[in-house]
Tab-separated table of C-alpha atoms in Angstrom:
chain	number	residue	atom	x	y	z
A	14	MET	CA	94.953	86.298	119.106
A	15	TYR	CA	96.476	83.351	117.253
A	16	GLN	CA	99.948	82.419	118.440
A	17	THR	CA	102.405	80.154	116.669
A	18	SER	CA	106.101	79.383	116.647
A	19	THR	CA	106.029	77.940	113.123
A	20	LYS	CA	106.802	80.454	110.430
A	21	GLU	CA	106.075	79.840	106.758
A	22	SER	CA	109.125	80.552	104.640
A	23	VAL	CA	109.659	81.401	101.005
A	24	SER	CA	111.625	79.168	98.683
A	25	ILE	CA	114.075	81.977	97.808
A	26	MET	CA	115.470	84.203	100.544
A	27	SER	CA	116.536	87.020	98.224
A	28	ILE	CA	114.266	88.142	95.407
A	29	LYS	CA	114.364	90.709	92.635
A	30	PHE	CA	111.509	90.567	90.168
A	31	SER	CA	113.159	90.756	86.764
A	32	LYS	CA	111.769	92.774	83.892
A	33	ALA	CA	111.471	89.546	81.900
A	34	LEU	CA	109.190	88.008	84.531
A	35	LEU	CA	107.035	91.121	84.700
A	36	MET	CA	106.856	91.316	80.899
A	37	SER	CA	105.707	87.692	80.752
A	38	GLY	CA	102.579	88.672	82.653
A	39	ASN	CA	102.817	85.424	84.614
A	40	ASP	CA	101.863	85.006	88.241
A	41	PHE	CA	104.656	84.110	90.672
A	42	GLN	CA	104.454	81.343	93.256
A	43	LEU	CA	105.989	82.789	96.401
A	44	THR	CA	105.170	80.046	98.903
A	45	LYS	CA	103.246	76.779	98.848
A	46	SER	CA	100.060	78.670	99.658
A	47	ILE	CA	100.684	82.145	98.195
A	48	THR	CA	100.940	82.924	94.479
A	49	LEU	CA	101.436	86.573	93.577
A	50	HIS	CA	98.899	87.580	90.939
A	51	HIS	CA	99.582	89.847	87.956
A	52	PRO	CA	96.160	91.367	87.155
A	53	THR	CA	94.840	92.592	83.820
A	54	VAL	CA	93.185	95.918	83.078
A	55	LYS	CA	89.853	94.078	82.936
A	56	GLU	CA	90.345	92.789	86.483
A	57	VAL	CA	91.105	96.305	87.703
A	58	LEU	CA	87.998	97.656	86.002
A	59	SER	CA	85.923	94.911	87.653
A	60	ILE	CA	86.818	95.922	91.228
A	61	ASN	CA	83.673	96.297	93.336
A	62	ASN	CA	81.581	96.632	90.158
A	63	SER	CA	82.202	100.339	90.705
A	64	SER	CA	81.824	103.290	88.354
A	65	ASN	CA	85.291	104.358	89.548
A	66	PRO	CA	87.211	101.071	89.932
A	67	ASP	CA	90.666	102.589	89.396
A	68	TYR	CA	90.096	104.667	92.550
A	69	PHE	CA	89.809	101.468	94.568
A	70	TYR	CA	92.794	99.994	92.729
A	71	TRP	CA	94.990	102.875	93.936
A	72	ILE	CA	93.664	102.368	97.456
A	73	TYR	CA	94.706	98.720	97.161
A	74	ILE	CA	98.185	99.774	96.024
A	75	GLN	CA	98.518	102.294	98.851
A	76	ASN	CA	97.496	99.685	101.411
A	77	ILE	CA	100.021	97.126	100.160
A	78	LEU	CA	102.869	99.614	99.762
A	79	ALA	CA	102.128	100.921	103.273
A	80	ASP	CA	104.543	103.764	102.628
A	81	PRO	CA	105.940	105.433	105.783
A	82	TYR	CA	107.079	108.468	103.752
A	83	SER	CA	103.559	109.174	102.484
A	84	ASN	CA	102.243	108.713	106.029
A	85	MET	CA	104.922	110.768	107.803
A	86	VAL	CA	102.361	113.258	109.165
A	87	MET	CA	100.111	110.570	110.628
A	88	LEU	CA	103.128	108.801	112.118
A	89	ASP	CA	104.394	112.072	113.576
A	90	ASP	CA	101.014	112.652	115.211
A	91	MET	CA	101.401	109.185	116.743
A	92	GLY	CA	104.859	110.102	118.065
A	93	LYS	CA	106.663	107.897	115.524
A	94	ASN	CA	109.584	108.738	113.235
A	95	TYR	CA	108.744	107.651	109.689
A	96	LEU	CA	112.454	107.004	109.022
A	97	GLU	CA	112.373	104.280	111.661
A	98	ILE	CA	109.213	102.552	110.360
A	99	SER	CA	109.305	99.748	107.779
A	100	PRO	CA	106.505	99.175	105.243
A	101	PHE	CA	105.482	96.044	107.173
A	102	GLU	CA	105.249	98.020	110.419
A	103	MET	CA	103.222	100.655	108.558
A	104	PHE	CA	100.946	97.909	107.232
A	105	VAL	CA	100.387	96.655	110.784
A	106	ILE	CA	99.591	100.214	111.933
A	107	GLN	CA	97.061	100.600	109.106
A	108	TRP	CA	95.495	97.274	110.017
A	109	ASP	CA	95.242	98.183	113.706
A	110	GLU	CA	93.775	101.623	112.973
A	111	CYS	CA	91.081	100.171	110.704
A	112	PHE	CA	90.284	97.444	113.245
A	113	LYS	CA	90.044	100.038	116.027
A	114	ASN	CA	87.829	102.233	113.848
A	115	TYR	CA	85.456	99.345	113.210
A	116	LYS	CA	85.277	98.336	116.882
A	117	GLU	CA	84.467	101.900	117.952
A	118	ASN	CA	81.787	102.358	115.275
A	119	CYS	CA	80.652	98.798	114.571
A	120	GLU	CA	76.923	99.507	114.859
A	121	THR	CA	77.099	102.252	112.234
A	122	TYR	CA	79.287	100.199	109.905
A	123	ASP	CA	77.100	97.113	110.295
A	124	ALA	CA	73.981	99.144	109.557
A	125	TYR	CA	75.460	100.130	106.188
A	126	GLY	CA	77.005	96.709	105.581
A	127	ILE	CA	80.571	97.993	105.286
A	128	ASN	CA	83.812	97.465	107.170
A	129	PRO	CA	86.912	99.723	107.130
A	130	MET	CA	89.013	96.535	107.069
A	131	ASP	CA	87.698	95.640	103.617
A	132	ASN	CA	90.145	97.785	101.633
A	133	ILE	CA	93.117	96.084	103.306
A	134	THR	CA	91.837	92.516	103.124
A	135	ASN	CA	90.547	93.024	99.586
A	136	ALA	CA	93.946	94.398	98.549
A	137	LEU	CA	95.626	91.215	99.748
A	138	ARG	CA	93.048	89.094	97.926
A	139	PHE	CA	93.467	91.083	94.716
A	140	PHE	CA	97.220	90.535	94.460
A	141	ILE	CA	97.190	86.929	95.730
A	142	LYS	CA	95.831	84.250	93.417
A	143	GLU	CA	94.545	81.868	96.076
A	144	GLU	CA	91.455	82.560	98.182
A	145	HIS	CA	92.555	83.433	101.714
A	146	HIS	CA	90.913	85.137	104.673
A	147	PHE	CA	93.713	86.779	106.633
A	148	THR	CA	93.587	87.977	110.198
A	149	LYS	CA	96.264	89.299	112.529
A	150	GLY	CA	98.276	86.947	114.731
A	151	ILE	CA	101.493	86.880	116.711
A	152	TYR	CA	104.422	84.484	117.015
A	153	GLU	CA	105.781	83.278	120.335
A	154	ASP	CA	108.655	85.753	120.000
A	155	GLY	CA	106.129	88.620	119.882
A	156	THR	CA	106.471	89.473	116.185
A	157	VAL	CA	103.336	90.054	114.127
A	158	CYS	CA	102.070	87.874	111.310
A	159	PHE	CA	98.859	87.516	109.341
A	160	TYR	CA	97.386	84.067	108.828
A	161	ASP	CA	94.540	82.472	106.932
A	162	MET	CA	91.688	81.716	109.340
A	163	ASN	CA	90.979	78.518	107.379
A	164	ASP	CA	94.607	77.424	107.133
A	165	ASN	CA	96.934	78.510	109.927
A	166	SER	CA	99.985	77.338	107.954
A	167	CYS	CA	99.360	80.086	105.371
A	168	GLN	CA	101.021	83.150	106.855
A	169	ILE	CA	102.309	86.579	105.914
A	170	ASN	CA	105.224	87.599	108.115
A	171	GLN	CA	107.536	90.541	107.513
A	172	VAL	CA	109.721	88.676	105.010
A	173	ILE	CA	106.795	87.438	102.918
A	174	PHE	CA	105.098	90.836	103.099
A	175	GLU	CA	108.202	92.509	101.679
A	176	TYR	CA	107.980	90.268	98.608
A	177	ILE	CA	104.304	91.128	98.131
A	178	HIS	CA	105.186	94.804	98.602
A	179	ASP	CA	107.996	94.659	96.019
A	180	TRP	CA	105.778	92.770	93.545
A	181	VAL	CA	103.103	95.482	93.622
A	182	LYS	CA	105.707	98.251	93.477
A	183	ALA	CA	107.534	96.731	90.479
A	184	MET	CA	104.345	95.871	88.590
A	185	ASN	CA	103.120	99.465	88.824
A	186	ASN	CA	106.510	101.045	88.000
A	187	ILE	CA	106.523	103.005	91.255
A	188	ASP	CA	109.758	104.943	91.742
A	189	TYR	CA	110.850	106.629	94.975
A	190	SER	CA	114.238	107.840	93.702
A	191	ASN	CA	113.278	111.538	93.623
A	192	ARG	CA	112.184	111.710	97.237
A	193	ILE	CA	113.763	114.080	99.727
A	194	ASN	CA	116.152	112.452	102.190
A	195	PRO	CA	116.507	114.837	105.170
A	196	ALA	CA	120.102	115.357	106.232
A	197	ASP	CA	119.310	115.843	109.918
A	198	GLU	CA	116.483	116.103	112.441
A	199	ASN	CA	115.794	119.767	111.673
A	200	ALA	CA	115.403	118.945	107.980
A	201	ARG	CA	113.092	116.073	108.867
A	202	ARG	CA	110.879	118.406	110.918
A	203	VAL	CA	110.722	120.922	108.058
A	204	LEU	CA	109.808	118.160	105.613
A	205	ILE	CA	106.982	116.922	107.862
A	206	GLU	CA	105.532	120.430	108.248
A	207	ASP	CA	105.776	120.979	104.487
A	208	MET	CA	103.945	117.696	103.957
A	209	ARG	CA	101.324	118.741	106.505
A	210	ASP	CA	100.709	121.959	104.540
A	211	GLU	CA	100.533	120.028	101.272
A	212	ILE	CA	97.879	117.696	102.733
A	213	LYS	CA	95.759	120.731	103.678
A	214	LYS	CA	96.136	122.185	100.176
A	215	SER	CA	95.279	118.825	98.645
A	216	LYS	CA	92.050	118.653	100.636
A	217	LYS	CA	91.082	122.116	99.386
A	218	ARG	CA	91.795	121.099	95.786
A	219	LYS	CA	89.578	118.054	96.183
A	220	MET	CA	86.774	120.217	97.580
A	221	LYS	CA	87.044	122.411	94.471
A	222	ASN	CA	87.181	119.297	92.246
A	223	ASP	CA	90.223	120.628	90.426
A	224	ASP	CA	92.462	117.603	91.026
A	225	ASP	CA	93.297	115.070	88.338
A	226	SER	CA	91.920	111.776	89.623
A	227	ASP	CA	91.711	109.911	86.293
A	228	TYR	CA	95.376	108.916	86.038
A	229	PHE	CA	94.651	105.285	85.147
A	230	GLY	CA	92.191	106.222	82.422
A	231	ASN	CA	94.623	108.796	81.014
A	232	ILE	CA	97.316	106.121	80.658
A	233	MET	CA	94.860	103.785	78.932
A	234	SER	CA	93.879	106.527	76.499
A	235	ALA	CA	97.456	107.646	75.784
A	236	ILE	CA	98.716	104.114	75.133
A	237	SER	CA	95.694	103.153	73.033
A	238	PHE	CA	95.730	106.167	70.723
A	239	CYS	CA	99.306	107.480	70.835
A	240	GLY	CA	101.312	104.318	71.395
A	241	ASN	CA	103.001	102.049	68.852
A	242	GLY	CA	99.760	100.270	67.990
A	243	SER	CA	100.364	97.069	69.939
A	244	ILE	CA	97.870	98.091	72.644
A	245	THR	CA	94.525	99.313	71.339
A	246	PRO	CA	91.002	99.874	72.722
A	247	PHE	CA	90.175	96.432	71.317
A	248	ASN	CA	92.720	94.475	73.391
A	249	ILE	CA	93.497	96.769	76.312
A	250	ASN	CA	91.229	94.831	78.703
A	251	ASP	CA	93.556	91.824	78.382
A	252	CYS	CA	96.647	93.954	78.937
A	253	LYS	CA	98.657	93.140	82.062
A	254	ILE	CA	99.227	96.040	84.440
A	255	TYR	CA	103.000	96.069	83.965
A	256	TRP	CA	102.577	96.203	80.180
A	257	LEU	CA	100.397	99.281	80.543
A	258	ASN	CA	102.851	101.102	82.795
A	259	GLU	CA	105.951	100.011	80.885
A	260	SER	CA	104.421	101.017	77.566
A	261	MET	CA	103.876	104.537	78.884
A	262	SER	CA	107.378	104.687	80.340
A	263	ILE	CA	109.261	103.361	77.345
A	264	SER	CA	107.279	105.534	74.910
A	265	GLY	CA	108.461	108.596	76.825
A	266	LYS	CA	112.082	107.392	76.828
A	267	LYS	CA	112.026	106.653	73.092
A	268	SER	CA	110.483	110.031	72.293
A	269	HIS	CA	113.170	111.747	74.387
A	270	ALA	CA	115.952	109.814	72.617
A	271	ASP	CA	114.456	110.622	69.209
A	272	HIS	CA	114.407	114.346	70.004
A	273	ILE	CA	118.055	114.244	71.086
A	274	LEU	CA	119.097	112.446	67.895
A	275	ASP	CA	117.089	114.931	65.851
A	276	GLY	CA	118.867	117.788	67.603
A	277	ILE	CA	122.274	116.221	66.913
A	278	TYR	CA	121.361	115.670	63.255
A	279	HIS	CA	120.309	119.306	62.785
A	280	GLY	CA	123.268	120.640	64.746
A	281	THR	CA	121.292	122.234	67.579
A	282	ILE	CA	122.763	119.789	70.095
A	283	SER	CA	126.381	118.700	70.376
A	284	SER	CA	126.921	114.974	70.836
A	285	LYS	CA	129.646	115.843	73.358
A	286	ASP	CA	127.073	117.480	75.640
A	287	ILE	CA	124.691	114.535	76.011
A	288	ASN	CA	124.641	111.552	78.294
A	289	LYS	CA	124.837	108.473	76.077
A	290	LYS	CA	122.533	106.642	78.494
A	291	GLU	CA	119.712	108.943	77.402
A	292	LEU	CA	119.867	107.402	73.940
A	293	ASP	CA	119.393	103.845	75.191
A	294	TRP	CA	115.604	103.961	75.540
A	295	THR	CA	115.335	100.169	75.990
A	296	LYS	CA	116.474	100.388	79.621
């Protein structure tokens, strides 16, 4: 395993990706060797030359977000408390599990020309502009990093990973604000068992094919045919991912504000009973 005491650092130690930057559709240079890429719809639809490319796109997102909350059952089975695991630690666990899976079944995987590591490494490549081939390494202090096999100075440590994580989260308008925060250990155990039951139900729904797995396509259709006309089937391929998600979000906010104003105008809603923030659909 590669070992180094030199850590690559970012130029800014505290980052918040502004709405203006995301709306620009521009890539963002994070380090000298890593530029965060803002993909277009066309790039998403070109993943793996697949008939279901958005499926792989969501796998990429899940791998980068490495969400301990979503993986609380798996972590519990491993004897780990998801509340004590960071996204970077979850990413390392995912990496190790895929690597272990390949090592234990390498002959089968090689026979079919596939590798369980591909979804993770491809996810990094998709959201990073430069061509890198990352593998796992460790610093002299024992902390984990990922480095480019062709350029050891190009590294992803926990700090850099958090910026990549936040970039993907912001670009896809992913919001965790409605999640349950258990008040104590008993509540945490109940939440995990509830999640375990939900996973079982989800598997049954998938077996019956009654789950909605075309979320990305539904957004494309809704924005193209029911939006304000700026995004259409004729230009949607060139649309940046944040534009697609923000268009859907802001259309819903504007519609909600319009209905409130209509209710006030017709006297069915009192202006004293509404939250004025609901009328500001630009935020």
